Amino acid sequence: MILETKIEKKESGVLQVDCKIDAKHIEKSMNQALNEVHKKAKIKGFREGKAPIAMIKKLYGGDVKYQALNQILPQAYEQIVKDNNLKPITMPEFSGYDQMEEGQDLNLSFTIEVAPAIEKMADIKEAEGKKIEFEYNLEEILEKELKILQ
């Protein structure tokens, strides 16, 4: 499905991911979407699901492309996240998907923000603290409190 992937760190926690999706996978997704649209298409002069494929492509090409993208984008995203052990904390912002054509590889890009890496937790035994001692006279405090109450 994915031919190549390039991950580039943009700023703290933001990654730019560029990938190339195989033309065969795009064609398969487009054909599945076309079949789904073909089953439900209502074109005057034809029974439901019986219109010629060429007519479906002409009339419903945008819908077919949209359905194919709704299948391709999540698959590509999930595979890249899994293969590269990424921990995204935001939804991806895709670009390049509008260039999708049947029979051509798709160059797709998206940006995500990932969780910061925690290198090493400090050992509690290594932590230092200062001991602060307070001096007070209990009798003086009690006297002041009693005067306030009176």
CSV table of N, CA and C in Angstrom, one decimal:
chain,number,residue,atom,x,y,z
A,1,MET,N,0.8,-1.2,0.0
A,1,MET,CA,0.0,0.0,0.0
A,1,MET,C,0.9,1.3,0.0
A,2,ILE,N,1.7,1.4,1.0
A,2,ILE,CA,2.6,2.6,1.1
A,2,ILE,C,4.0,2.2,0.5
A,3,LEU,N,4.4,3.0,-0.5
A,3,LEU,CA,5.6,2.7,-1.2
A,3,LEU,C,6.8,3.3,-0.4
A,4,GLU,N,6.7,4.5,0.1
A,4,GLU,CA,7.8,5.2,0.8
A,4,GLU,C,7.2,6.2,1.8
A,5,THR,N,7.9,6.3,2.9
A,5,THR,CA,7.5,7.3,3.9
A,5,THR,C,8.7,8.1,4.4
A,6,LYS,N,8.4,9.4,4.5
A,6,LYS,CA,9.5,10.3,5.0
A,6,LYS,C,8.9,11.1,6.2
A,7,ILE,N,9.5,11.1,7.3
A,7,ILE,CA,9.0,11.8,8.5
A,7,ILE,C,10.1,12.9,8.8
A,8,GLU,N,9.6,14.1,8.9
A,8,GLU,CA,10.5,15.2,9.2
A,8,GLU,C,9.9,16.0,10.4
A,9,LYS,N,10.8,16.3,11.4
A,9,LYS,CA,10.4,17.0,12.6
A,9,LYS,C,10.4,18.5,12.3
A,10,LYS,N,9.3,19.1,12.4
A,10,LYS,CA,9.2,20.6,12.1
A,10,LYS,C,9.5,21.4,13.3
A,11,GLU,N,8.8,21.4,14.3
A,11,GLU,CA,9.0,22.1,15.5
A,11,GLU,C,8.7,21.2,16.7
A,12,SER,N,8.8,21.7,17.9
A,12,SER,CA,8.7,20.8,19.0
A,12,SER,C,7.4,20.0,19.0
A,13,GLY,N,7.5,18.7,18.8
A,13,GLY,CA,6.4,17.8,18.8
A,13,GLY,C,5.5,17.8,17.5
A,14,VAL,N,5.9,18.6,16.5
A,14,VAL,CA,5.1,18.5,15.3
A,14,VAL,C,5.9,17.8,14.2
A,15,LEU,N,5.3,16.8,13.6
A,15,LEU,CA,5.9,16.0,12.5
A,15,LEU,C,5.2,16.3,11.2
A,16,GLN,N,6.0,16.4,10.1
A,16,GLN,CA,5.5,16.4,8.7
A,16,GLN,C,5.8,15.0,8.1
A,17,VAL,N,4.7,14.4,7.7
A,17,VAL,CA,4.9,13.0,7.2
A,17,VAL,C,4.5,13.1,5.7
A,18,ASP,N,5.4,12.6,4.8
A,18,ASP,CA,5.2,12.5,3.4
A,18,ASP,C,5.2,11.1,3.0
A,19,CYS,N,4.3,10.6,2.3
A,19,CYS,CA,4.2,9.2,1.9
A,19,CYS,C,3.7,9.1,0.4
A,20,LYS,N,4.1,8.0,-0.2
A,20,LYS,CA,3.6,7.7,-1.5
A,20,LYS,C,2.8,6.4,-1.5
A,21,ILE,N,1.5,6.5,-1.9
A,21,ILE,CA,0.6,5.4,-1.9
A,21,ILE,C,0.6,4.8,-3.3
A,22,ASP,N,0.7,3.5,-3.3
A,22,ASP,CA,0.7,2.7,-4.6
A,22,ASP,C,-0.5,2.9,-5.4
A,23,ALA,N,-0.3,3.0,-6.7
A,23,ALA,CA,-1.4,3.2,-7.7
A,23,ALA,C,-2.3,2.0,-7.7
A,24,LYS,N,-1.8,0.8,-7.5
A,24,LYS,CA,-2.6,-0.4,-7.5
A,24,LYS,C,-3.6,-0.3,-6.3
A,25,HIS,N,-3.2,0.1,-5.2
A,25,HIS,CA,-4.1,0.3,-4.0
A,25,HIS,C,-5.1,1.3,-4.3
A,26,ILE,N,-4.8,2.4,-4.9
A,26,ILE,CA,-5.7,3.5,-5.2
A,26,ILE,C,-6.7,3.0,-6.2
A,27,GLU,N,-6.3,2.2,-7.2
A,27,GLU,CA,-7.2,1.7,-8.2
A,27,GLU,C,-8.2,0.7,-7.6
A,28,LYS,N,-7.7,-0.1,-6.6
A,28,LYS,CA,-8.5,-1.1,-5.9
A,28,LYS,C,-9.6,-0.3,-5.1
A,29,SER,N,-9.2,0.7,-4.4
A,29,SER,CA,-10.1,1.5,-3.6
A,29,SER,C,-11.2,2.2,-4.5
A,30,MET,N,-10.7,2.7,-5.6
A,30,MET,CA,-11.6,3.4,-6.5
A,30,MET,C,-12.6,2.4,-7.1
A,31,ASN,N,-12.2,1.2,-7.4
A,31,ASN,CA,-13.1,0.2,-8.0
A,31,ASN,C,-14.1,-0.2,-6.9
A,32,GLN,N,-13.7,-0.4,-5.7
A,32,GLN,CA,-14.7,-0.7,-4.6
A,32,GLN,C,-15.7,0.4,-4.4
A,33,ALA,N,-15.2,1.6,-4.4
A,33,ALA,CA,-16.1,2.8,-4.3
A,33,ALA,C,-17.1,2.9,-5.5
A,34,LEU,N,-16.5,2.6,-6.6
A,34,LEU,CA,-17.3,2.7,-7.9
A,34,LEU,C,-18.4,1.6,-7.8
A,35,ASN,N,-18.1,0.4,-7.4
A,35,ASN,CA,-19.1,-0.6,-7.2
A,35,ASN,C,-20.2,-0.3,-6.2
A,36,GLU,N,-19.8,0.4,-5.1
A,36,GLU,CA,-20.8,0.8,-4.1
A,36,GLU,C,-21.7,1.9,-4.7
A,37,VAL,N,-21.2,2.8,-5.4
A,37,VAL,CA,-22.0,3.9,-6.0
A,37,VAL,C,-22.9,3.3,-7.1
A,38,HIS,N,-22.3,2.4,-7.9
A,38,HIS,CA,-23.0,1.7,-9.0
A,38,HIS,C,-24.3,1.0,-8.5
A,39,LYS,N,-24.2,0.3,-7.3
A,39,LYS,CA,-25.3,-0.4,-6.8
A,39,LYS,C,-26.4,0.5,-6.4
A,40,LYS,N,-26.1,1.7,-6.0
A,40,LYS,CA,-27.2,2.6,-5.5
A,40,LYS,C,-27.6,3.7,-6.4
A,41,ALA,N,-26.9,3.8,-7.5
A,41,ALA,CA,-27.1,4.9,-8.5
A,41,ALA,C,-28.5,4.8,-9.1
A,42,LYS,N,-29.2,5.9,-9.2
A,42,LYS,CA,-30.5,6.0,-9.8
A,42,LYS,C,-30.3,7.0,-11.0
A,43,ILE,N,-30.3,6.4,-12.2
A,43,ILE,CA,-30.2,7.2,-13.4
A,43,ILE,C,-31.4,7.0,-14.2
A,44,LYS,N,-32.0,8.0,-14.7
A,44,LYS,CA,-33.2,7.9,-15.5
A,44,LYS,C,-33.0,7.1,-16.7
A,45,GLY,N,-33.9,6.1,-16.9
A,45,GLY,CA,-33.8,5.2,-18.1
A,45,GLY,C,-33.1,3.9,-17.8
A,46,PHE,N,-32.6,3.8,-16.5
A,46,PHE,CA,-32.0,2.5,-16.1
A,46,PHE,C,-32.5,2.1,-14.8
A,47,ARG,N,-32.6,0.8,-14.6
A,47,ARG,CA,-33.0,0.3,-13.3
A,47,ARG,C,-31.8,0.5,-12.3
A,48,GLU,N,-32.2,0.6,-11.0
A,48,GLU,CA,-31.2,0.9,-10.0
A,48,GLU,C,-30.1,-0.2,-10.1
A,49,GLY,N,-28.8,0.3,-10.2
A,49,GLY,CA,-27.6,-0.6,-10.2
A,49,GLY,C,-27.4,-1.2,-11.6
A,50,LYS,N,-28.1,-0.8,-12.6
A,50,LYS,CA,-27.9,-1.4,-14.0
A,50,LYS,C,-27.4,-0.4,-15.0
A,51,ALA,N,-27.0,0.8,-14.6
A,51,ALA,CA,-26.5,1.8,-15.5
A,51,ALA,C,-25.1,1.5,-15.9
A,52,PRO,N,-24.6,1.9,-17.1
A,52,PRO,CA,-23.3,1.6,-17.5
A,52,PRO,C,-22.2,2.3,-16.6
A,53,ILE,N,-21.1,1.5,-16.4
A,53,ILE,CA,-20.0,2.0,-15.5
A,53,ILE,C,-19.5,3.4,-16.0
A,54,ALA,N,-19.4,3.5,-17.3
A,54,ALA,CA,-18.9,4.8,-17.9
A,54,ALA,C,-19.7,6.0,-17.5
A,55,MET,N,-21.0,5.7,-17.5
A,55,MET,CA,-22.0,6.8,-17.1
A,55,MET,C,-21.9,7.1,-15.6
A,56,ILE,N,-21.7,6.1,-14.8
A,56,ILE,CA,-21.5,6.3,-13.4
A,56,ILE,C,-20.3,7.1,-13.1
A,57,LYS,N,-19.2,6.7,-13.8
A,57,LYS,CA,-17.9,7.5,-13.6
A,57,LYS,C,-18.1,9.0,-14.0
A,58,LYS,N,-18.9,9.2,-15.0
A,58,LYS,CA,-19.0,10.6,-15.5
A,58,LYS,C,-19.9,11.4,-14.5
A,59,LEU,N,-21.0,10.7,-14.1
A,59,LEU,CA,-22.0,11.5,-13.2
A,59,LEU,C,-21.6,11.5,-11.7
A,60,TYR,N,-21.0,10.4,-11.3
A,60,TYR,CA,-20.7,10.3,-9.9
A,60,TYR,C,-19.2,10.2,-9.6
A,61,GLY,N,-18.3,10.7,-10.5
A,61,GLY,CA,-16.9,10.6,-10.3
A,61,GLY,C,-16.4,11.2,-9.0
A,62,GLY,N,-16.9,12.4,-8.6
A,62,GLY,CA,-16.5,13.0,-7.4
A,62,GLY,C,-16.9,12.2,-6.2
A,63,ASP,N,-18.1,11.6,-6.2
A,63,ASP,CA,-18.5,10.8,-5.1
A,63,ASP,C,-17.6,9.6,-4.9
A,64,VAL,N,-17.3,9.0,-6.1
A,64,VAL,CA,-16.4,7.8,-6.1
A,64,VAL,C,-15.1,8.1,-5.5
A,65,LYS,N,-14.5,9.3,-5.9
A,65,LYS,CA,-13.2,9.7,-5.4
A,65,LYS,C,-13.3,10.0,-3.9
A,66,TYR,N,-14.3,10.6,-3.4
A,66,TYR,CA,-14.5,10.9,-2.0
A,66,TYR,C,-14.6,9.7,-1.2
A,67,GLN,N,-15.3,8.7,-1.7
A,67,GLN,CA,-15.5,7.4,-0.9
A,67,GLN,C,-14.1,6.7,-0.9
A,68,ALA,N,-13.4,6.7,-2.0
A,68,ALA,CA,-12.1,6.0,-2.0
A,68,ALA,C,-11.1,6.7,-1.1
A,69,LEU,N,-11.1,8.0,-1.0
A,69,LEU,CA,-10.3,8.8,-0.1
A,69,LEU,C,-10.6,8.4,1.4
A,70,ASN,N,-11.9,8.3,1.6
A,70,ASN,CA,-12.3,8.0,3.0
A,70,ASN,C,-11.9,6.6,3.4
A,71,GLN,N,-11.5,5.8,2.5
A,71,GLN,CA,-11.0,4.5,2.8
A,71,GLN,C,-9.4,4.5,2.8
A,72,ILE,N,-8.8,5.2,1.9
A,72,ILE,CA,-7.3,5.3,1.8
A,72,ILE,C,-6.7,6.1,2.9
A,73,LEU,N,-7.2,7.3,3.2
A,73,LEU,CA,-6.5,8.1,4.2
A,73,LEU,C,-6.4,7.5,5.6
A,74,PRO,N,-7.5,7.0,6.2
A,74,PRO,CA,-7.3,6.4,7.5
A,74,PRO,C,-6.4,5.2,7.5
A,75,GLN,N,-6.5,4.4,6.4
A,75,GLN,CA,-5.6,3.2,6.3
A,75,GLN,C,-4.1,3.6,6.3
A,76,ALA,N,-3.8,4.6,5.5
A,76,ALA,CA,-2.4,5.1,5.4
A,76,ALA,C,-2.0,5.7,6.7
A,77,TYR,N,-2.8,6.5,7.3
A,77,TYR,CA,-2.5,7.1,8.6
A,77,TYR,C,-2.2,6.1,9.7
A,78,GLU,N,-3.1,5.1,9.8
A,78,GLU,CA,-2.9,4.1,10.8
A,78,GLU,C,-1.7,3.2,10.6
A,79,GLN,N,-1.4,2.9,9.3
A,79,GLN,CA,-0.2,2.1,9.0
A,79,GLN,C,1.1,2.8,9.4
A,80,ILE,N,1.1,4.1,9.0
A,80,ILE,CA,2.3,4.9,9.3
A,80,ILE,C,2.5,5.1,10.8
A,81,VAL,N,1.5,5.4,11.5
A,81,VAL,CA,1.6,5.5,13.0
A,81,VAL,C,2.1,4.2,13.6
A,82,LYS,N,1.5,3.1,13.2
A,82,LYS,CA,1.9,1.8,13.7
A,82,LYS,C,3.3,1.4,13.3
A,83,ASP,N,3.7,1.6,12.1
A,83,ASP,CA,5.0,1.2,11.6
A,83,ASP,C,6.1,2.0,12.2
A,84,ASN,N,5.9,3.3,12.5
A,84,ASN,CA,6.9,4.2,13.0
A,84,ASN,C,6.8,4.4,14.5
A,85,ASN,N,5.9,3.7,15.1
A,85,ASN,CA,5.7,3.8,16.6
A,85,ASN,C,5.5,5.3,17.0
A,86,LEU,N,4.6,6.0,16.3
A,86,LEU,CA,4.3,7.4,16.7
A,86,LEU,C,3.2,7.4,17.7
A,87,LYS,N,3.2,8.4,18.5
A,87,LYS,CA,2.1,8.6,19.5
A,87,LYS,C,1.5,10.0,19.3
A,88,PRO,N,0.5,10.0,18.3
A,88,PRO,CA,-0.1,11.3,18.0
A,88,PRO,C,-1.1,11.8,19.1
A,89,ILE,N,-1.1,13.1,19.3
A,89,ILE,CA,-2.0,13.6,20.3
A,89,ILE,C,-3.0,14.6,19.6
A,90,THR,N,-2.9,14.8,18.3
A,90,THR,CA,-3.8,15.6,17.5
A,90,THR,C,-4.2,14.8,16.3
A,91,MET,N,-5.3,15.2,15.7
A,91,MET,CA,-5.8,14.6,14.4
A,91,MET,C,-4.9,15.1,13.3
A,92,PRO,N,-4.7,14.3,12.3
A,92,PRO,CA,-3.8,14.7,11.2
A,92,PRO,C,-4.4,15.8,10.3
A,93,GLU,N,-3.6,16.6,9.7
A,93,GLU,CA,-4.1,17.6,8.7
A,93,GLU,C,-3.5,17.1,7.4
A,94,PHE,N,-4.3,16.6,6.5
A,94,PHE,CA,-3.9,16.0,5.3
A,94,PHE,C,-3.8,17.1,4.2
A,95,SER,N,-2.8,16.8,3.3
A,95,SER,CA,-2.7,17.6,2.0
A,95,SER,C,-2.2,16.7,0.9
A,96,GLY,N,-2.5,17.1,-0.3
A,96,GLY,CA,-2.1,16.4,-1.5
A,96,GLY,C,-3.1,15.4,-2.0
A,97,TYR,N,-4.1,15.1,-1.2
A,97,TYR,CA,-5.1,14.1,-1.6
A,97,TYR,C,-6.0,14.5,-2.8
A,98,ASP,N,-6.0,15.8,-3.0
A,98,ASP,CA,-6.8,16.3,-4.2
A,98,ASP,C,-6.2,16.0,-5.5
A,99,GLN,N,-4.9,15.5,-5.5
A,99,GLN,CA,-4.2,15.1,-6.7
A,99,GLN,C,-4.4,13.6,-7.0
A,100,MET,N,-5.3,13.0,-6.3
A,100,MET,CA,-5.5,11.5,-6.5
A,100,MET,C,-6.2,11.3,-7.9
A,101,GLU,N,-5.5,10.4,-8.7
A,101,GLU,CA,-6.0,10.0,-10.0
A,101,GLU,C,-5.8,8.5,-10.1
A,102,GLU,N,-6.8,7.8,-10.7
A,102,GLU,CA,-6.7,6.4,-10.9
A,102,GLU,C,-5.5,6.1,-11.8
A,103,GLY,N,-4.7,5.1,-11.5
A,103,GLY,CA,-3.6,4.7,-12.2
A,103,GLY,C,-2.3,5.4,-11.9
A,104,GLN,N,-2.3,6.3,-10.9
A,104,GLN,CA,-1.1,7.1,-10.6
A,104,GLN,C,-0.8,6.9,-9.1
A,105,ASP,N,0.4,6.9,-8.7
A,105,ASP,CA,0.8,6.9,-7.3
A,105,ASP,C,0.3,8.3,-6.7
A,106,LEU,N,-0.1,8.2,-5.4
A,106,LEU,CA,-0.5,9.4,-4.7
A,106,LEU,C,0.5,9.9,-3.7
A,107,ASN,N,1.0,11.1,-3.9
A,107,ASN,CA,1.9,11.7,-2.9
A,107,ASN,C,1.1,12.5,-1.9
A,108,LEU,N,1.1,11.9,-0.7
A,108,LEU,CA,0.2,12.4,0.4
A,108,LEU,C,1.1,13.0,1.5
A,109,SER,N,0.6,14.1,2.1
A,109,SER,CA,1.3,14.6,3.3
A,109,SER,C,0.3,14.9,4.4
A,110,PHE,N,0.8,14.8,5.6
A,110,PHE,CA,0.0,15.2,6.7
A,110,PHE,C,0.9,15.6,7.9
A,111,THR,N,0.4,16.5,8.7
A,111,THR,CA,1.1,17.0,9.9
A,111,THR,C,0.4,16.5,11.2
A,112,ILE,N,1.1,16.1,12.1
A,112,ILE,CA,0.5,15.7,13.4
A,112,ILE,C,1.4,16.2,14.5
A,113,GLU,N,0.8,16.3,15.7
A,113,GLU,CA,1.6,16.6,16.9
A,113,GLU,C,1.7,15.3,17.7
A,114,VAL,N,2.9,15.0,18.2
A,114,VAL,CA,3.1,13.8,18.9
A,114,VAL,C,3.4,14.1,20.4
A,115,ALA,N,3.2,13.1,21.2
A,115,ALA,CA,3.5,13.3,22.6
A,115,ALA,C,5.0,13.4,22.8
A,116,PRO,N,5.4,14.3,23.7
A,116,PRO,CA,6.9,14.4,24.0
A,116,PRO,C,7.5,13.2,24.5
A,117,ALA,N,8.7,12.9,24.2
A,117,ALA,CA,9.4,11.7,24.7
A,117,ALA,C,10.0,12.0,26.1
A,118,ILE,N,9.7,11.1,27.0
A,118,ILE,CA,10.3,11.2,28.3
A,118,ILE,C,11.5,10.3,28.3
A,119,GLU,N,12.6,11.0,28.5
A,119,GLU,CA,13.9,10.2,28.4
A,119,GLU,C,14.1,9.3,29.7
A,120,LYS,N,14.2,9.9,30.9
A,120,LYS,CA,14.4,9.2,32.1
A,120,LYS,C,13.8,9.9,33.2
A,121,MET,N,13.0,9.1,34.0
A,121,MET,CA,12.4,9.7,35.2
A,121,MET,C,13.5,9.8,36.3
A,122,ALA,N,13.5,10.8,37.1
A,122,ALA,CA,14.5,11.0,38.1
A,122,ALA,C,14.2,10.0,39.3
A,123,ASP,N,15.2,9.5,39.9
A,123,ASP,CA,15.0,8.6,41.0
A,123,ASP,C,14.8,9.4,42.3
A,124,ILE,N,13.8,9.0,43.0
A,124,ILE,CA,13.4,9.7,44.2
A,124,ILE,C,14.6,9.8,45.2
A,125,LYS,N,15.5,8.8,45.2
A,125,LYS,CA,16.6,8.9,46.1
A,125,LYS,C,17.6,9.9,45.7
A,126,GLU,N,17.6,10.3,44.4
A,126,GLU,CA,18.5,11.4,43.9
A,126,GLU,C,18.0,12.8,44.2
A,127,ALA,N,16.7,12.9,44.5
A,127,ALA,CA,16.1,14.2,44.7
A,127,ALA,C,16.6,14.8,46.0
A,128,GLU,N,16.8,16.1,46.0
A,128,GLU,CA,17.2,16.8,47.2
A,128,GLU,C,16.2,17.8,47.6
A,129,GLY,N,16.1,18.0,48.9
A,129,GLY,CA,15.2,18.9,49.5
A,129,GLY,C,15.8,19.6,50.6
A,130,LYS,N,15.2,20.8,51.0
A,130,LYS,CA,15.8,21.5,52.1
A,130,LYS,C,14.8,21.4,53.3
A,131,LYS,N,15.4,21.2,54.4
A,131,LYS,CA,14.6,21.1,55.6
A,131,LYS,C,14.4,22.5,56.2
A,132,ILE,N,13.1,22.9,56.4
A,132,ILE,CA,12.8,24.3,56.9
A,132,ILE,C,12.2,24.2,58.2
A,133,GLU,N,12.8,24.9,59.2
A,133,GLU,CA,12.3,24.8,60.5
A,133,GLU,C,11.7,26.2,60.9
A,134,PHE,N,10.5,26.1,61.5
A,134,PHE,CA,9.9,27.3,62.0
A,134,PHE,C,9.9,27.4,63.5
A,135,GLU,N,10.2,28.6,64.0
A,135,GLU,CA,10.2,28.8,65.4
A,135,GLU,C,8.9,29.6,65.8
A,136,TYR,N,8.3,29.2,66.8
A,136,TYR,CA,7.1,29.9,67.2
A,136,TYR,C,6.9,29.7,68.7
A,137,ASN,N,6.2,30.6,69.3
A,137,ASN,CA,5.9,30.6,70.7
A,137,ASN,C,4.4,30.3,70.9
A,138,LEU,N,4.0,29.1,71.3
A,138,LEU,CA,2.7,28.7,71.4
A,138,LEU,C,1.9,29.6,72.4
A,139,GLU,N,2.5,30.0,73.5
A,139,GLU,CA,1.8,30.8,74.4
A,139,GLU,C,1.4,32.1,73.8
A,140,GLU,N,2.2,32.8,73.1
A,140,GLU,CA,1.9,34.1,72.4
A,140,GLU,C,0.8,33.9,71.4
A,141,ILE,N,0.8,32.9,70.7
A,141,ILE,CA,-0.2,32.7,69.7
A,141,ILE,C,-1.6,32.4,70.4
A,142,LEU,N,-1.6,31.7,71.4
A,142,LEU,CA,-2.8,31.4,72.2
A,142,LEU,C,-3.4,32.7,72.8
A,143,GLU,N,-2.5,33.5,73.3
A,143,GLU,CA,-2.9,34.8,73.9
A,143,GLU,C,-3.6,35.7,72.9
A,144,LYS,N,-2.9,35.8,71.7
A,144,LYS,CA,-3.5,36.7,70.6
A,144,LYS,C,-4.8,36.1,70.1
A,145,GLU,N,-5.0,34.8,70.0
A,145,GLU,CA,-6.2,34.2,69.6
A,145,GLU,C,-7.3,34.5,70.6
A,146,LEU,N,-7.0,34.4,71.9
A,146,LEU,CA,-8.0,34.6,73.0
A,146,LEU,C,-8.4,36.1,73.0
A,147,LYS,N,-7.5,37.0,72.7
A,147,LYS,CA,-7.9,38.4,72.7
A,147,LYS,C,-8.8,38.7,71.5
A,148,ILE,N,-8.6,38.0,70.4
A,148,ILE,CA,-9.4,38.2,69.2
A,148,ILE,C,-10.9,37.7,69.5
A,149,LEU,N,-10.9,36.5,70.2
A,149,LEU,CA,-12.2,36.0,70.5
A,149,LEU,C,-13.0,36.8,71.5
A,150,GLN,N,-12.3,37.5,72.4
A,150,GLN,CA,-13.0,38.3,73.5
A,150,GLN,C,-13.5,39.5,72.8
